[in-house]
Coordinates of C-alpha atoms and ligand atoms in Angstrom, one line a residue:
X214 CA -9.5 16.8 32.8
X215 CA -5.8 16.8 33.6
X216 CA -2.9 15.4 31.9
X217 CA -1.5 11.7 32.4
X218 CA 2.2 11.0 32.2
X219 CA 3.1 7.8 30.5
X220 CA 6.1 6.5 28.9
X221 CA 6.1 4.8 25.4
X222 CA 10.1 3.2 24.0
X223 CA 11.8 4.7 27.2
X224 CA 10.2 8.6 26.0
X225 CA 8.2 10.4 28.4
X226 CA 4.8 12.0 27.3
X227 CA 2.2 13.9 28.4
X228 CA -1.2 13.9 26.9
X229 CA -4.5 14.7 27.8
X230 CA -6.7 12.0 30.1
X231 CA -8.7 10.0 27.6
X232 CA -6.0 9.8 25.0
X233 CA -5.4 6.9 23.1
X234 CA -1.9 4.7 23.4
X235 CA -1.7 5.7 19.3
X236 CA -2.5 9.8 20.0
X237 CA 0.3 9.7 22.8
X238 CA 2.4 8.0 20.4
X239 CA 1.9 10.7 17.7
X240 CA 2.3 13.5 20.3
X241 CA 5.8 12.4 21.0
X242 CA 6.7 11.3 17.3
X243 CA 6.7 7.5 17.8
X244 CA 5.0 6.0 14.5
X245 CA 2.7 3.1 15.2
X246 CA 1.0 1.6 12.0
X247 CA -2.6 1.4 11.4
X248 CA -4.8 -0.1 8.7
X249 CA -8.1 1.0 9.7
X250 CA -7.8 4.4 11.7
X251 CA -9.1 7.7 11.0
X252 CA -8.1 10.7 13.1
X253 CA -11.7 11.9 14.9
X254 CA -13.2 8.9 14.1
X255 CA -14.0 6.5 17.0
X256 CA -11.7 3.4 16.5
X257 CA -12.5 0.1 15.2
X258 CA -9.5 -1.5 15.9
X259 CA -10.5 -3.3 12.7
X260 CA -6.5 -4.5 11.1
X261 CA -4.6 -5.6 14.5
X262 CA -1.6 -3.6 13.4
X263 CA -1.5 -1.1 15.8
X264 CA -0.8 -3.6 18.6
X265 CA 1.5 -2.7 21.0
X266 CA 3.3 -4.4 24.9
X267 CA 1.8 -2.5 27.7
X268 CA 3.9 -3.6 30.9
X269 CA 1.8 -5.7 33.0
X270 CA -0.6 -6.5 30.6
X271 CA -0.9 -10.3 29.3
X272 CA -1.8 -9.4 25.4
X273 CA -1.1 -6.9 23.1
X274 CA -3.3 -4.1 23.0
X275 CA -5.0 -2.4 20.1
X276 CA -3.0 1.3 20.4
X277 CA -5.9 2.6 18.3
X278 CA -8.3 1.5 21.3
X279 CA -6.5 1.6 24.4
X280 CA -6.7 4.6 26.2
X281 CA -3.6 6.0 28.2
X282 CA -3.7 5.7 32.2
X283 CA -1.1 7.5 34.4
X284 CA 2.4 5.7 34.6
X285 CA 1.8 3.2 31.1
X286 CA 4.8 1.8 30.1
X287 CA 4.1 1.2 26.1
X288 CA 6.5 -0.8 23.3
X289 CA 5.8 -0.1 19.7
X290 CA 8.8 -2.2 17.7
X291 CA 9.9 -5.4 19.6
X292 CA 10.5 -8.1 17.9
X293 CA 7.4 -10.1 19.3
X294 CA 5.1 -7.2 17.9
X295 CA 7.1 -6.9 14.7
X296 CA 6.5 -10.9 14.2
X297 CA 2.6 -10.5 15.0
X298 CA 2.3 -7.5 12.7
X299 CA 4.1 -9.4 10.2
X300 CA 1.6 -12.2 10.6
X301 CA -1.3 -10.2 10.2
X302 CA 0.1 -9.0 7.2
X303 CA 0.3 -12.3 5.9
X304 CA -3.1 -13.4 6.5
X305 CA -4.0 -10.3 5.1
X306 CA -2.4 -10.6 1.7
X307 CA -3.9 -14.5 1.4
X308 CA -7.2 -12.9 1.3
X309 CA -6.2 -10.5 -1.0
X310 CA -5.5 -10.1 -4.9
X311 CA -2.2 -9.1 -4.7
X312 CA -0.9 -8.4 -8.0
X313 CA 1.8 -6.0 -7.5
X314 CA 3.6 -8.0 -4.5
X315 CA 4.5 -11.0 -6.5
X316 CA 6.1 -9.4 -9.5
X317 CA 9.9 -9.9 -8.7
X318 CA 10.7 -6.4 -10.3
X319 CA 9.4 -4.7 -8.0
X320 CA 12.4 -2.5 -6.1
X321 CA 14.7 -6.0 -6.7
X322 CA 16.7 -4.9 -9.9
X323 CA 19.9 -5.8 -9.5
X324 CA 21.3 -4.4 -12.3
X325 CA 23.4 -1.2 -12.4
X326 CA 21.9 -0.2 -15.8
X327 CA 18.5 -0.4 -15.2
X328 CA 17.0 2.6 -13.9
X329 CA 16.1 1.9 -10.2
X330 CA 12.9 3.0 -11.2
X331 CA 12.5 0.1 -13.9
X332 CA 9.8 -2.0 -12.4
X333 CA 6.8 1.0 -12.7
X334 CA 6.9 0.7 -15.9
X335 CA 6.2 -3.2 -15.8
X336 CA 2.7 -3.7 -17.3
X337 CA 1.8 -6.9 -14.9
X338 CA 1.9 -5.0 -11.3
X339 CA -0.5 -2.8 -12.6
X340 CA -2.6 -2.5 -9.3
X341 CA -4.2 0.9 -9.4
X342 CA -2.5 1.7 -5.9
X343 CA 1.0 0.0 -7.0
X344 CA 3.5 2.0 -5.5
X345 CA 1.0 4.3 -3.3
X346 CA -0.5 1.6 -1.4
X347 CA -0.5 1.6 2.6
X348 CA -0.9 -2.2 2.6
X349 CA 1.9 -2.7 -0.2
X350 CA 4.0 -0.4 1.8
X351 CA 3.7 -2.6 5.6
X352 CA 4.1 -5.7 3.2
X353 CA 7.7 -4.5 2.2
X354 CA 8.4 -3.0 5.7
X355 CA 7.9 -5.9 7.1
X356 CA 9.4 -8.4 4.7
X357 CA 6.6 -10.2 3.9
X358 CA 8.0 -11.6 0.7
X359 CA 6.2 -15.3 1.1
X360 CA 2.9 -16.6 2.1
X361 CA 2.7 -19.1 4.4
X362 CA -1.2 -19.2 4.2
X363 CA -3.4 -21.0 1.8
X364 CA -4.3 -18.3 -1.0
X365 CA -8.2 -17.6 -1.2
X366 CA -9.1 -17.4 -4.8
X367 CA -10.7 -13.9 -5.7
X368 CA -14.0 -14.0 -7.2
X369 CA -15.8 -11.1 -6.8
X370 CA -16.4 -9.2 -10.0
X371 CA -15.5 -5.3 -9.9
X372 CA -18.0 -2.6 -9.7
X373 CA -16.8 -0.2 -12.7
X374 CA -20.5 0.5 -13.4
X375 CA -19.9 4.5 -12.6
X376 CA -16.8 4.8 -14.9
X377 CA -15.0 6.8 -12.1
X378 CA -15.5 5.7 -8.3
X379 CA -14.9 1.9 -8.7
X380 CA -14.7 -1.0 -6.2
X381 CA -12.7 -4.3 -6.1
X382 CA -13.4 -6.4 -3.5
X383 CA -11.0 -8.7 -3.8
X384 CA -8.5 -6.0 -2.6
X385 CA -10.5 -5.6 0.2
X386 CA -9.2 -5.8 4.1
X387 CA -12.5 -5.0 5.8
X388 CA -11.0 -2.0 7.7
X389 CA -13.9 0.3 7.2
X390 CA -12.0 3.7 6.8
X391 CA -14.3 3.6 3.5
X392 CA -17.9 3.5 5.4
X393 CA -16.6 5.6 8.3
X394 CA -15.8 8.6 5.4
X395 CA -18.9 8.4 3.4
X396 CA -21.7 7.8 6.8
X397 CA -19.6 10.0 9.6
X398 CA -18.3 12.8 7.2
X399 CA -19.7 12.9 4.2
X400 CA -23.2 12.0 5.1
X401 CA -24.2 10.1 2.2
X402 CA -24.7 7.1 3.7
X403 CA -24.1 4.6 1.2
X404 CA -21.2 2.1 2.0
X405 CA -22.4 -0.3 4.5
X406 CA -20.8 -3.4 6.5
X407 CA -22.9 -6.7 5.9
X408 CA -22.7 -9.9 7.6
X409 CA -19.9 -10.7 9.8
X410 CA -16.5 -12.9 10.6
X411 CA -14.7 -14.2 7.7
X412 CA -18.3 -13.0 5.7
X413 CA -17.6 -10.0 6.2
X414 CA -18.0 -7.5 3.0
X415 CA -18.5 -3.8 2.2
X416 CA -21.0 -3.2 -0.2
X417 CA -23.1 -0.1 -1.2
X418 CA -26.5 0.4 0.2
X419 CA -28.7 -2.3 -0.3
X420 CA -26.0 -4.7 -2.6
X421 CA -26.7 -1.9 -5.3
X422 CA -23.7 -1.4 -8.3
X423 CA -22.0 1.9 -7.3
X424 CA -24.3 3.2 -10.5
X425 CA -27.4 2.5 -9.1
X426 CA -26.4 3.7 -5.3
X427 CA -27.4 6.7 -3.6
X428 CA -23.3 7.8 -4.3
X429 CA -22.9 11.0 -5.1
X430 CA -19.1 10.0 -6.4
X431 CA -17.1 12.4 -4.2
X432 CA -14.1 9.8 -4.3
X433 CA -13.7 10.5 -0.5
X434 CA -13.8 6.6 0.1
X435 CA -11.0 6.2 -2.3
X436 CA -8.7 9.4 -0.5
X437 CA -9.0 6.9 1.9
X438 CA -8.8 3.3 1.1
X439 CA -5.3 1.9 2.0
X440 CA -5.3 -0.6 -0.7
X441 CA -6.5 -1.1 -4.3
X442 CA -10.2 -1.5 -3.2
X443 CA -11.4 1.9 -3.9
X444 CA -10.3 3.3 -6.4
X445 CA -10.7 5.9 -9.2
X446 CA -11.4 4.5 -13.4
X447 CA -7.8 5.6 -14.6
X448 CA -7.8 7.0 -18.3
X449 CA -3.9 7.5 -18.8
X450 CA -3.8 4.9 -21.8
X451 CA -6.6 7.1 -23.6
X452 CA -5.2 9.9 -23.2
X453 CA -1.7 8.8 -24.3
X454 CA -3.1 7.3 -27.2
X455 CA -4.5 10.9 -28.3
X456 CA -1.6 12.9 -27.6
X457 CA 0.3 10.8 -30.5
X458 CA -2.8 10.5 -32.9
X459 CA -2.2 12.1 -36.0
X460 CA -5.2 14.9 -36.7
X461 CA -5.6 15.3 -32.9
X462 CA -4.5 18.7 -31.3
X463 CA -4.3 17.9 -27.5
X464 CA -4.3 20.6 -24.6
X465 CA -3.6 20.1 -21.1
X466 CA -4.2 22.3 -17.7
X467 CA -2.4 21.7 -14.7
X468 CA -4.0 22.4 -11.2
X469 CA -1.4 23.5 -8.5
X470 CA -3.1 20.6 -6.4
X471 CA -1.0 18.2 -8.2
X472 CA 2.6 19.3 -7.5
X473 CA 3.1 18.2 -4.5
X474 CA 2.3 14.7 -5.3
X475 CA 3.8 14.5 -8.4
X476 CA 6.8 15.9 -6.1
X477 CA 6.7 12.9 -3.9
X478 CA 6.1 10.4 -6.5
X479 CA 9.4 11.5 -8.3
X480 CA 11.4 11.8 -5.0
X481 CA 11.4 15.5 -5.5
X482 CA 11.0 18.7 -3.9
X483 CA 8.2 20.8 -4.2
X484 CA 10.4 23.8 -6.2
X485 CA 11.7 20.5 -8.6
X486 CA 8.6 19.3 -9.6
X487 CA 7.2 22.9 -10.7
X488 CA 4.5 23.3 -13.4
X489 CA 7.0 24.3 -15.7
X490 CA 9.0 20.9 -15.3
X491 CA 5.4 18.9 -15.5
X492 CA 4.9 21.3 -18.7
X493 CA 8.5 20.3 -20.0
X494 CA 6.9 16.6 -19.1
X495 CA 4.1 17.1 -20.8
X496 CA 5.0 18.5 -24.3
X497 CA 7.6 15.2 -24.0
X498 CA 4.9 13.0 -24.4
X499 CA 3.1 14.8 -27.5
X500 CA 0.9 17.3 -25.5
X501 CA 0.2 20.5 -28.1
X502 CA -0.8 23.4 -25.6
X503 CA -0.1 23.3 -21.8
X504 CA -2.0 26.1 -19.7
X505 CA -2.5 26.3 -15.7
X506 CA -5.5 26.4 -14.2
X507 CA -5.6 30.6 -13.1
X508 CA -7.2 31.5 -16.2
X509 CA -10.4 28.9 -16.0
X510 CA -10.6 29.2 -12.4
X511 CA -11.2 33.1 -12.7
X512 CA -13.3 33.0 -15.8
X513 CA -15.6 30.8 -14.0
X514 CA -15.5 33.0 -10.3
X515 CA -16.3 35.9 -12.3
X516 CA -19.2 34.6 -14.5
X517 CA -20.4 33.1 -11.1
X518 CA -20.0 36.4 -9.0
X519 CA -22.3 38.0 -11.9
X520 CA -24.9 35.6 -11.0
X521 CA -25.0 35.4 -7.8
X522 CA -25.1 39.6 -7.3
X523 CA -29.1 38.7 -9.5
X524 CA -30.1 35.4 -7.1
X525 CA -28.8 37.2 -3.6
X526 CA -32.0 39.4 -3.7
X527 CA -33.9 36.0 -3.8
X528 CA -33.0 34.5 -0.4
X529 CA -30.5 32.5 0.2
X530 CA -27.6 30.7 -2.4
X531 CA -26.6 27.4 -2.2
X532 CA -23.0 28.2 -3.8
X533 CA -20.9 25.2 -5.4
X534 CA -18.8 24.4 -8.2
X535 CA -18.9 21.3 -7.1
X536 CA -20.2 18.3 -9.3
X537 CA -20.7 15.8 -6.1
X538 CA -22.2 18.4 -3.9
X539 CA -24.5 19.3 -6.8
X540 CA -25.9 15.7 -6.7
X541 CA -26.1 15.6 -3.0
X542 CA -27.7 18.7 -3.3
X543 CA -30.4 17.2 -5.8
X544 CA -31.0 14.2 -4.2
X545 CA -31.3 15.0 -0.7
X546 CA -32.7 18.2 -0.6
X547 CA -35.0 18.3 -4.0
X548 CA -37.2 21.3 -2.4
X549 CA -33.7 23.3 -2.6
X550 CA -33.1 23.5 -6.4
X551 CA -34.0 26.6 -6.7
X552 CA -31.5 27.9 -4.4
X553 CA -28.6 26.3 -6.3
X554 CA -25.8 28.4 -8.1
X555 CA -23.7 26.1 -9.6
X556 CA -20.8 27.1 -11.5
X557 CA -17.7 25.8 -13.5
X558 CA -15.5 24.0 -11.8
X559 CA -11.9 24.9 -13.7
X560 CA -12.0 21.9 -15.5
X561 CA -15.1 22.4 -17.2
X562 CA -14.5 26.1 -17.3
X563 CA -11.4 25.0 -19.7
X564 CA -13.0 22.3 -21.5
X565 CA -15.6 24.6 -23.0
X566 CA -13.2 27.4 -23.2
X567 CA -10.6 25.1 -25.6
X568 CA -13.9 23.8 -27.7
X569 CA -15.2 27.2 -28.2
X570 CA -13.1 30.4 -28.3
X571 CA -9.5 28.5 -28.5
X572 CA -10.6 26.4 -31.0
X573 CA -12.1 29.5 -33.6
X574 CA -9.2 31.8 -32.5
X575 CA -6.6 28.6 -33.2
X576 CA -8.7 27.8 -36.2
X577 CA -9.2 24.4 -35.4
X578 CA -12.0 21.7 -35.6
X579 CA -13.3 21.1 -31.9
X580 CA -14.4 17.8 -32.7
X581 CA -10.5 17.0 -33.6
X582 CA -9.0 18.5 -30.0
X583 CA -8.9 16.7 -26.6
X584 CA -9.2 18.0 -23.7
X585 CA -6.7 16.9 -20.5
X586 CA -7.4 18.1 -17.2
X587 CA -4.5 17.2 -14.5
X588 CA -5.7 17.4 -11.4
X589 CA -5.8 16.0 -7.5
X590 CA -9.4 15.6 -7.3
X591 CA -10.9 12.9 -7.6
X592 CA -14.4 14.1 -8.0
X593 CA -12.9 15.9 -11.0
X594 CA -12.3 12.5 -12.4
X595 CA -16.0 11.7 -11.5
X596 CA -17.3 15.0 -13.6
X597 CA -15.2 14.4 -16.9
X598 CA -17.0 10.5 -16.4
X599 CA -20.4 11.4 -16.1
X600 CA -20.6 14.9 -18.8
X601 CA -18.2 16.4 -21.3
X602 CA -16.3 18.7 -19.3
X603 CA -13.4 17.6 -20.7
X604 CA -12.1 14.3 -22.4
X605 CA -9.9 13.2 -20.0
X606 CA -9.1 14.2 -16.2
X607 CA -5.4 12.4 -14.9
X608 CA -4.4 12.4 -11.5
X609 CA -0.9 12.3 -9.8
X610 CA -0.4 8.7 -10.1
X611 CA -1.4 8.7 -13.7
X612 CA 0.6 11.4 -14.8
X613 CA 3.5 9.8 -12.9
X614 CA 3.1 6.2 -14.6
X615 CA 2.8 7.6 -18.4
X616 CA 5.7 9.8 -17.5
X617 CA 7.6 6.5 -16.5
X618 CA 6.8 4.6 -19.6
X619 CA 7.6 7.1 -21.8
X620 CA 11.0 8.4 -20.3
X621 CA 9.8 11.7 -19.3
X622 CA 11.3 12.0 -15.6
X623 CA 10.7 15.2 -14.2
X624 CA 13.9 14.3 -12.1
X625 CA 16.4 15.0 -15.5
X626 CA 14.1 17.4 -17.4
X627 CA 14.5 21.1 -18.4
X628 CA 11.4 23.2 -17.8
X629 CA 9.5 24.9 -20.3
X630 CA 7.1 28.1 -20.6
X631 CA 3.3 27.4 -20.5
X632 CA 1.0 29.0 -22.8
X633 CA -1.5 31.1 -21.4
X634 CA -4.9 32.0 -22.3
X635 CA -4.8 35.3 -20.8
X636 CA -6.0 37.2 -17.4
X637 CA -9.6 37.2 -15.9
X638 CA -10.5 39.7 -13.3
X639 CA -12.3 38.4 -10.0
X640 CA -13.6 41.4 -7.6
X641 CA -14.7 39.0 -4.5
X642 CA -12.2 36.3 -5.1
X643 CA -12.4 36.0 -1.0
X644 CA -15.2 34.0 -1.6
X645 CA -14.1 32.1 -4.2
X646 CA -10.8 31.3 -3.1
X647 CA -10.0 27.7 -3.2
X648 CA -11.0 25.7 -0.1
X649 CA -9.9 22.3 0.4
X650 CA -12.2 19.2 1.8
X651 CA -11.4 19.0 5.6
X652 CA -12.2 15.9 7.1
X653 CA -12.4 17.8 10.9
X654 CA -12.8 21.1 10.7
X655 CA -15.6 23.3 11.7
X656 CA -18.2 25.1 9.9
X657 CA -16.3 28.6 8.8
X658 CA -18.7 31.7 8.9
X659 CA -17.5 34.8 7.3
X660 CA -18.3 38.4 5.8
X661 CA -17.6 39.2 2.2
X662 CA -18.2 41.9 0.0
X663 CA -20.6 41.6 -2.9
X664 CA -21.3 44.4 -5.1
X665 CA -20.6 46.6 -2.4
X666 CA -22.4 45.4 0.0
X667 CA -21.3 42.9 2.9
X668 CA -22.7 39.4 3.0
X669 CA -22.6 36.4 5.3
X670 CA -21.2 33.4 4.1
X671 CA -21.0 29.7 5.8
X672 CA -18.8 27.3 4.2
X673 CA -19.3 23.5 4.5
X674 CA -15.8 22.0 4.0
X675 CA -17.4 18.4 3.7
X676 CA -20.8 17.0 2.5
X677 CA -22.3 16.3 6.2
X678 CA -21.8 20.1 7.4
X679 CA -23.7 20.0 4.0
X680 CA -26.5 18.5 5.5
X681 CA -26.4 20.0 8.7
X682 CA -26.8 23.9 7.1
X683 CA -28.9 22.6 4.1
X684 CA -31.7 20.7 7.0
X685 CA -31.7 24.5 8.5
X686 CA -32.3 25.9 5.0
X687 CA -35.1 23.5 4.4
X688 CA -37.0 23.5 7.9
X689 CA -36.7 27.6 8.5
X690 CA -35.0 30.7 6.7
X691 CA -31.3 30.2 7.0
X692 CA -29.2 33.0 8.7
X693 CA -26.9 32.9 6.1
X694 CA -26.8 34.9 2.2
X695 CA -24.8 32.2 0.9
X696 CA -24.1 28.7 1.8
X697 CA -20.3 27.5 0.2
X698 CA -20.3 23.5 0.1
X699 CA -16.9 21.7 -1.0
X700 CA -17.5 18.0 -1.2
Ligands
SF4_198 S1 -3.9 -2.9 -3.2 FE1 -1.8 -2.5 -2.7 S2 -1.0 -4.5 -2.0 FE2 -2.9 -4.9 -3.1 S3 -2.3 -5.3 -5.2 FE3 -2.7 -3.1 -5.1 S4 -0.7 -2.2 -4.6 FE4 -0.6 -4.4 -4.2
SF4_199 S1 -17.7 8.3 -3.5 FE1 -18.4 9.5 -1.7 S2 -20.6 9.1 -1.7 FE2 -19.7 7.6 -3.0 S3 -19.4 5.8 -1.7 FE3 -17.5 7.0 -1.7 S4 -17.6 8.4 0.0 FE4 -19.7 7.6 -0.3
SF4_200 S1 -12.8 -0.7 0.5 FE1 -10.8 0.0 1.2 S2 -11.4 1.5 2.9 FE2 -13.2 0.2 2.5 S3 -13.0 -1.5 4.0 FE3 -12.1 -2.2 2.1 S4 -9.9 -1.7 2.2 FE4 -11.0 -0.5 3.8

């Protein structure tokens, strides 16, 4: 197939034949907004926001659905689009419990001694997503500062019944992004669209609570929910609460995942918003004993890499440290328990490190220290929920609103060392090196070294490559020494 020409705000592109108006449009830098699409994910055309002019064509299109033909004239941004978007907003937001829009803090101090910064720390915006929200972010793009639609009331009761992934349906714009995750990349299968039109509702398989589903509480629907909908159980106020509790000795681990966002939370760069600064940040607010994640991570690789040298000779090793792949695992594929090796993820790896040897080096009752994991991952949040791998896991945003209300902006703040546990040596750390979740990319098959001896590896960077190797495994003997899943 060749290339098509097309032209989108007077700039020429180039893209392949069977591109969409919104892939052209990314190709040559124009941003179009979307609600509802996923990149690889076959459009739904779901929130009417990507609309855009095609010359000669009587509506708007969906850019999201439209695919390019040679010669298209495309507008993103005139003002008849802008008004439409704007309107779509608005219905939106009637249907919707928006209770971060209507506080009039939000970005409108006008006050040169108030920080600009004042309304997070209001207590009544207190969304989940406030701040970080997609839908929140169109509504002030647009201007969308009154609703000229009759306001549904919310009803629906929130799903909390897992303590981490939780749902609120009343945030809810139907866009599907959630369903899409967890049937065409995760597998699992559990989020499901029911009835139709203004009916319309997400719900998990079979009307279930979120406790009673076949979830295995990866949090990949909430990475992707654009609003408040999805969303992780947050524990901030907890954890404040211990960190100035007399008797209490609190210690905290950082994992590198978490810079970046805290980075762009405070406006920062990436070199500002280091681990010593969030340490500095951290002993501000009463924390006793900041570590990073190094130590745990290679305490646990190397107590794994032990095991798995005994289990290779047994066929082949289902490898994780992964609490929502170990489920998936369990639950879908019951005749391959034997094959798991599960080890410590770094945040349980430092939860029982802190309650065991820290505590009787430190001299210190375990049952009076609190554990804080800070971390990116949201099935992290998921494990310290379900089992006592530590007593609290915080992500970016949390971190980022205590840090707010209690006047500890990375923006002003001197860093500080961290203390340190010590080293842990890792010989095939190869293997173990971190891997992220990839929402696209391919199976990766590779050779590593295992007590001297090479070994293949394949490594499942989502839960439905999961399936795919795991279904080999369990109808015939799997090529592979060691299957790697990241959830
Ligand atoms: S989901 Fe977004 S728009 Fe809705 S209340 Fe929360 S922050 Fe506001
Ligand atoms: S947490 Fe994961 S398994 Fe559960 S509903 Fe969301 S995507 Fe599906
Ligand atoms: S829960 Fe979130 S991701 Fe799912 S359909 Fe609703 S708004 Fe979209």
């Amino acid at each position: 197939m060749g290339n098509v020409n097309i032209t989108i705000n007077d700039k020429k592109v180039s893209v392949p034949a069977g591109s969409t108006i919104l892939e052209a449009a990314l190709k040559a830098e124009i941003r179009i907004p979307t609600l509802c699409n996923l990149k690889g994910i076959d459009a739904r055309a779901n929130c009417r926001l990507c609309i855009v002019e095609v010359e000669k064509s009587r509506t708007f299109q969906p850019a999201c659905a439209t695919k390019v033909s040679e010669g298209m004239v495309v507008r993103t941004d005139t003002p008849a689009i802008r008004k439409s978007r704007k309107m779509t907003l608005e219905l939106l937001l009637s249907r919707h419990a928006v209770d971060c829009h209507h506080c009039m803090r939000i970005g409108s101090s006008k006050c040169d001694d108030l920080d600009p910064k004042f309304c997070e720390m209001c207590f009544f915006c207190d969304c989940v997503r406030d701040g970080f929200c997609e839908l929140q972010a169109l509504a002030r793009e647009y201007k969308v500062d009154y609703l000229p639609f009759v306001i549904e009331a919310n009803t629906e009761p929130l799903d909390t019944s897992t303590g981490s992934v939780s749902r609120n349906p009343n945030k809810c714009i139907k866009c599907c992004r959630c369903v899409d995750v967890c049937n065409d990349v995760q597998a699992v299968h559990n989020l499901c669209v029911v009835h139709r039109g203004s009916e319309i509702k997400i719900l998990p398989e079979m009307g279930k609570s979120m406790a009673e589903s076949p979830c295995v509480q990866c949090g990949r629907c909430a990475d992707v929910c654009p609003t408040g909908a999805i969303f992780m159980l947050e524990h901030k106020d907890e954890m404040l609460y211990n960190t100035h509790k007399y008797g209490v000795t609190t210690v905290a681990q950082i994992s590198a995942n978490v810079l970046a966002q805290l980075a762009a939370l405070f406006k920062l760069s990436t070199p500002q918003a280091d681990i010593k600064t969030v340490t500095a940040g951290l002993r501000k607010i009463g924390v006793d004993y900041v570590v990073s994640d190094d130590f745990a991570l290679a305490k646990a690789q190397a107590k794994a890499e032990k095991e798995l040298e005994k289990r290779l000779a047994s066929g082949t090793v289902i490898l994780t440290n992964s609490y929502a792949a170990e489920k998936f695992v369990k639950r879908n594929f019951p005749q391959l328990t034997g094959n798991l090796l599960v080890y410590n993820s770094a945040q349980q790896e430092f939860g029982q490190y802190v309650k065991t040897t820290f505590a009787d080096e430190n001299k210190l009752d375990a049952k009076n220290i609190r554990t804080i994991s800070i971390t990116a991952d949201n099935e992290n949040s998921a494990e310290a929920a379900e089992t006592d791998s530590v007593d609290f896991s915080v992500n970016a945003r949390e971190l980022y609103r205590v840090f707010m209300r209690t006047g500890a902006n990375l923006a002003r703040i001197r860093p500080t060392e961290l203390d340190s546990f010590g080293t842990a040596e890792v010989k095939c750390d190869g293997l173990f090196s971190p891997v992220k979740w990839e929402m696209y990319s391919k199976i990766n098959i590779k050779t590593f070294t295992v007590a001297g001896n090479p070994v293949q590896a394949v490594v499942a960077t989502n839960l439905g490559q999961a399936r795919e190797l795991l279904t080999e495994l369990a109808g015939s003997k799997s090529p592979y020494s060691i299957i790697r899943i990241i959830a």
